[in-house]
Coordinates of C-alpha atoms in Angstrom, one line a residue:
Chain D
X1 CA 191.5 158.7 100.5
X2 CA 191.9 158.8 97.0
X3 CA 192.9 162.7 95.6
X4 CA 193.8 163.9 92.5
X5 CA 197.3 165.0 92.1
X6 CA 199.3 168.3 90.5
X7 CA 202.3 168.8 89.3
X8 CA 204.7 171.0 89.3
X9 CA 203.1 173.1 92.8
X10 CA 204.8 176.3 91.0
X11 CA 206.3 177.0 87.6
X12 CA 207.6 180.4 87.2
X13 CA 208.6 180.5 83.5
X14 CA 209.5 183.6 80.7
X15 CA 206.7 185.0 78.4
X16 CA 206.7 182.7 74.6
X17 CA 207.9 179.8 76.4
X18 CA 205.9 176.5 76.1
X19 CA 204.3 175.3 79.7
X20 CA 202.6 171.8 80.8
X21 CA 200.6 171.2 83.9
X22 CA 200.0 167.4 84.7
X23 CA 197.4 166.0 86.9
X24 CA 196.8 162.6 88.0
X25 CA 192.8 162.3 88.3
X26 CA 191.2 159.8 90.1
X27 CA 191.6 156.2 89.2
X28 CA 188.3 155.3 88.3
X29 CA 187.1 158.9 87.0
X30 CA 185.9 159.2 83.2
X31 CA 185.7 163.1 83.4
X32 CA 188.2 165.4 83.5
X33 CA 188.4 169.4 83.8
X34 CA 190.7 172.6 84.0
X35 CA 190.4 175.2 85.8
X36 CA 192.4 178.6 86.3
X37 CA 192.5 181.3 89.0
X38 CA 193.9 184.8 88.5
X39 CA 195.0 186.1 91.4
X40 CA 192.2 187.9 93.3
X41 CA 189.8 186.7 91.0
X42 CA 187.2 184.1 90.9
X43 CA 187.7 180.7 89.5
X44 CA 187.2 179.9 85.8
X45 CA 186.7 176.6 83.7
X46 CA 188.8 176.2 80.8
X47 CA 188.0 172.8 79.1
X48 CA 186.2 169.4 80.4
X49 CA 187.4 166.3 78.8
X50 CA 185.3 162.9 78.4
X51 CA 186.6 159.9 76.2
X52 CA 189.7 161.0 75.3
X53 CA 188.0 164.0 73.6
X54 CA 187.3 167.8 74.8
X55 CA 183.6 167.8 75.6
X56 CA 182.8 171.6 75.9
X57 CA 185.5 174.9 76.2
X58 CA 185.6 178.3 77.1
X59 CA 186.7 181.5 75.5
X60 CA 189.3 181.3 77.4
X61 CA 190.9 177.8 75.9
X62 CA 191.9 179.1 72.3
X63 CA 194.8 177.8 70.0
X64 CA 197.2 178.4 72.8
X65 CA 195.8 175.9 74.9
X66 CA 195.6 172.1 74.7
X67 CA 195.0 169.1 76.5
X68 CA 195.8 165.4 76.5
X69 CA 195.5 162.0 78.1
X70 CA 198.6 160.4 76.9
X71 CA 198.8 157.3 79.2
X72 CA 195.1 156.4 80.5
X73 CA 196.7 158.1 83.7
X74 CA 197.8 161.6 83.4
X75 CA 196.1 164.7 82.2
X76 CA 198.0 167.6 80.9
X77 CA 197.4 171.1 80.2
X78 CA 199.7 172.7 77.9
X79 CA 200.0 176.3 77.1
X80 CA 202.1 176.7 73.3
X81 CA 203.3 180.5 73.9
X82 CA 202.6 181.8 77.6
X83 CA 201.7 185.6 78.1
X84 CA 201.9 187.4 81.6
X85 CA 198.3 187.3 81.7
X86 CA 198.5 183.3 81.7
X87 CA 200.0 183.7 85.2
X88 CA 197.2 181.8 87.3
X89 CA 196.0 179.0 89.5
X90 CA 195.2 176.1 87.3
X91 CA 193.2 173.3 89.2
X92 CA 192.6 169.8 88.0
X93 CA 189.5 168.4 88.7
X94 CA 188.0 164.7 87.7
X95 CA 184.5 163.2 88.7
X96 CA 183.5 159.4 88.4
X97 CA 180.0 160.9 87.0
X98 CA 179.4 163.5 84.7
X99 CA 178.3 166.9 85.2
X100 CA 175.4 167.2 87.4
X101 CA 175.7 163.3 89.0
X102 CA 179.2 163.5 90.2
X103 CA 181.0 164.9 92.7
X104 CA 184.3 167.0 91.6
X105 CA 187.5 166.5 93.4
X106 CA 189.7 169.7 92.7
X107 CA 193.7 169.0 93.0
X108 CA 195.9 171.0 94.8
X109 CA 196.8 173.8 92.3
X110 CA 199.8 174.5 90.1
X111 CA 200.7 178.1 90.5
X112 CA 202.0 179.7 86.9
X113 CA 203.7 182.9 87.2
X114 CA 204.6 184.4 83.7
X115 CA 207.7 187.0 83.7
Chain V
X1 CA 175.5 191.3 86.3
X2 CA 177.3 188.2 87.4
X3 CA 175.7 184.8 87.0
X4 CA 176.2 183.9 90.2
X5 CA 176.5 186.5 93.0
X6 CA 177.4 185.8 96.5
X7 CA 177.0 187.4 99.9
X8 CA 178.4 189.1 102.3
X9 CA 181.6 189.0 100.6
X10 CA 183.8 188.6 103.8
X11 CA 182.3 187.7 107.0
X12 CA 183.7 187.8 110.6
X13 CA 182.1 185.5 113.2
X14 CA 183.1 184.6 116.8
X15 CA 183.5 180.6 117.6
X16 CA 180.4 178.9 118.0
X17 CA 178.1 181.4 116.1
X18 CA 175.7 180.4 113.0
X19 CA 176.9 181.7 110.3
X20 CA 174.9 181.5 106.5
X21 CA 176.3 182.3 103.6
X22 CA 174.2 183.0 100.8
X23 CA 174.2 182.5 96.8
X24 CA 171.9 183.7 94.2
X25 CA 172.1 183.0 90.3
X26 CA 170.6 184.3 87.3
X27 CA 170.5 181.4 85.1
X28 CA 169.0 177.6 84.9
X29 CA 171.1 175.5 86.1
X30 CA 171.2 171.6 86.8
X31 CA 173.0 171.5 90.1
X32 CA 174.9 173.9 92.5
X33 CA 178.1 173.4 94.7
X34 CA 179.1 174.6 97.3
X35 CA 182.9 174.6 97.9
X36 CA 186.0 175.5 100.4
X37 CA 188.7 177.2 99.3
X38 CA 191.9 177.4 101.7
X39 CA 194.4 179.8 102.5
X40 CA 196.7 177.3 100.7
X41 CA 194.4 177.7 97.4
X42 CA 193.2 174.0 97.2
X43 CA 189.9 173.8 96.6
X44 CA 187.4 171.0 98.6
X45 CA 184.1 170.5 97.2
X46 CA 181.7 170.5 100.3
X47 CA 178.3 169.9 98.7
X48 CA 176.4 169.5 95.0
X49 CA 172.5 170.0 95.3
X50 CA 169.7 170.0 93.0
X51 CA 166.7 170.5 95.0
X52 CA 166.0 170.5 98.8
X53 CA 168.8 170.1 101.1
X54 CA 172.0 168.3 102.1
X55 CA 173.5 167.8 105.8
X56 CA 177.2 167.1 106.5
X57 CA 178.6 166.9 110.2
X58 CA 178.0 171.0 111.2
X59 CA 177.3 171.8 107.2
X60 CA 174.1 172.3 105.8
X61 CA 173.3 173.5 102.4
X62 CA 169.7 174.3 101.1
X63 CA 168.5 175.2 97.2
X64 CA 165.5 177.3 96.4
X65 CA 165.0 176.0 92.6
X66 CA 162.5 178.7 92.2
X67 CA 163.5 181.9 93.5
X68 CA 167.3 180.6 92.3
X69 CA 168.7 180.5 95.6
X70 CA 170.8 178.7 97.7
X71 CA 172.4 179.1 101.5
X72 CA 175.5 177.3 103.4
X73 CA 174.9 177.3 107.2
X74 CA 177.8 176.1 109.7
X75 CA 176.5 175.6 112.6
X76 CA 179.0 176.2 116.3
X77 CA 181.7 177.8 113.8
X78 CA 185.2 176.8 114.6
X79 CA 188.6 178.5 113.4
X80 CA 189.1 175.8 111.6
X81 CA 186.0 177.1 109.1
X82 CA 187.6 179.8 108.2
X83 CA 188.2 179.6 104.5
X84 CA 186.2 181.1 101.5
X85 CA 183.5 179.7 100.9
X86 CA 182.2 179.6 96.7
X87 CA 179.0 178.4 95.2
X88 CA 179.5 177.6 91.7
X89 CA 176.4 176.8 89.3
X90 CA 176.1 174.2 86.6
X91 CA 174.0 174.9 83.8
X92 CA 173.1 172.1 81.0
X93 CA 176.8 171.3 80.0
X94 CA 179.9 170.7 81.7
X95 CA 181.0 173.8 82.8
X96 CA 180.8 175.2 86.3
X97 CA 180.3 179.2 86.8
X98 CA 181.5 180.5 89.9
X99 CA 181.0 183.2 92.4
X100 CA 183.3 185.9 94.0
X101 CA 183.2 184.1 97.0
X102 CA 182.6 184.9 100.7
X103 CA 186.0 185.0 102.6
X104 CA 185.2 183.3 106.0
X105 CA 186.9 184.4 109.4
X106 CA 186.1 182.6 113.1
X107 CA 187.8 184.3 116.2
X108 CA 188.2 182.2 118.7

């Protein structure tokens, strides 16, 4: 069964240093999304991404935060200057429909601890 | 007020019970999921609805459009349910808002 895939699983890294998450969506998927997790908290969207563009953000996704499709495979999440309070769950997610048609497919999690 | 509240927050059931776990949201929205969540942290997306109801294997999830409510039922719980459970709301743009949600225990 197809699944979208994280990496790294865990990056533990030092507060001002530069951080990117990768996911590998779906093959066939157009739509792409970030989400984040604080521990204990409930899940949060960051950014969706349709046609090599960001369709819609949060107020969480500021300057700090950007995204990218390099190779019409991966899709990256990169953090410029991590603070503690980055340290989170980030989940991938893609859909082969957009919001409201398709069904999302979350990846596994890449667990970012900030010291 | 949260957008999308969710209760009971933790529930405890023996094998085999029915067990509903229900959602409630403040907002319009164009579609609600319902998803599993386990111990690992990956997240499964179990069901997206806009209207009516949806029936997979023991899972059933119903929407009330109107009174902006919706319920997961498993039906003959197994340990093997025991996850949390979130119902996450979709309102006319990409963006999903989630609940708290309800952390799921089945004793055998």
């Amino acid at each position: 069964e197809p699944e979208v895939t994280q990496t790294p699983s865990h990056q533990v890294t030092q507060m001002g240093q530069e951080v990117i998450l990768r996911c590998v969506p779906i093959s066939n998927h157009l739509y792409f999304y970030w989400y984040r997790q604080i521990l204990g908290q409930k899940v949060e969207f960051l950014v969706s991404f349709y046609n090599n563009e960001i369709s819609e953000k949060s107020e969480i996704f500021d300057d700090q935060f950007s995204v990218e499709r390099p190779d019409g495979s991966n899709f990256t999440l990169k953090i410029r200057s991590t603070k503690l309070e980055d340290s989170a769950m980030y989940f991938c997610a893609s859909s082969a429909l957009g919001p409201n048609t398709g069904e999302l497919f979350f990846g596994e999690g890449s667990r970012l601890t900030v010291l | 007020k949260n957008e999308v509240e969710q209760s009971p927050q933790n529930l405890t059931a023996q094998e085999g019970e029915f067990i509903t776990i229900n959602c409630s949201y403040s907002v319009g929205i164009s579609a609600l999921h319902w998803l599993q969540q386990h111990p690992g942290g990956g997240i499964v997306s179990l069901f997206m609805l806009s209207s009516g109801k949806k029936k997979h294997g023991r899972l059933i999830a119903t929407i009330n459009i109107q009174e902006k409510h919706s319920s997961l039922h498993i039906t003959a719980s197994h340990p093997r349910d025991s996850a949390v459970y979130i119902c996450a709301v979709q309102g006319s743009g990409s963006r999903l808002t989630f609940g708290e949600g309800t952390q799921l225990t089945v004793n055998p």
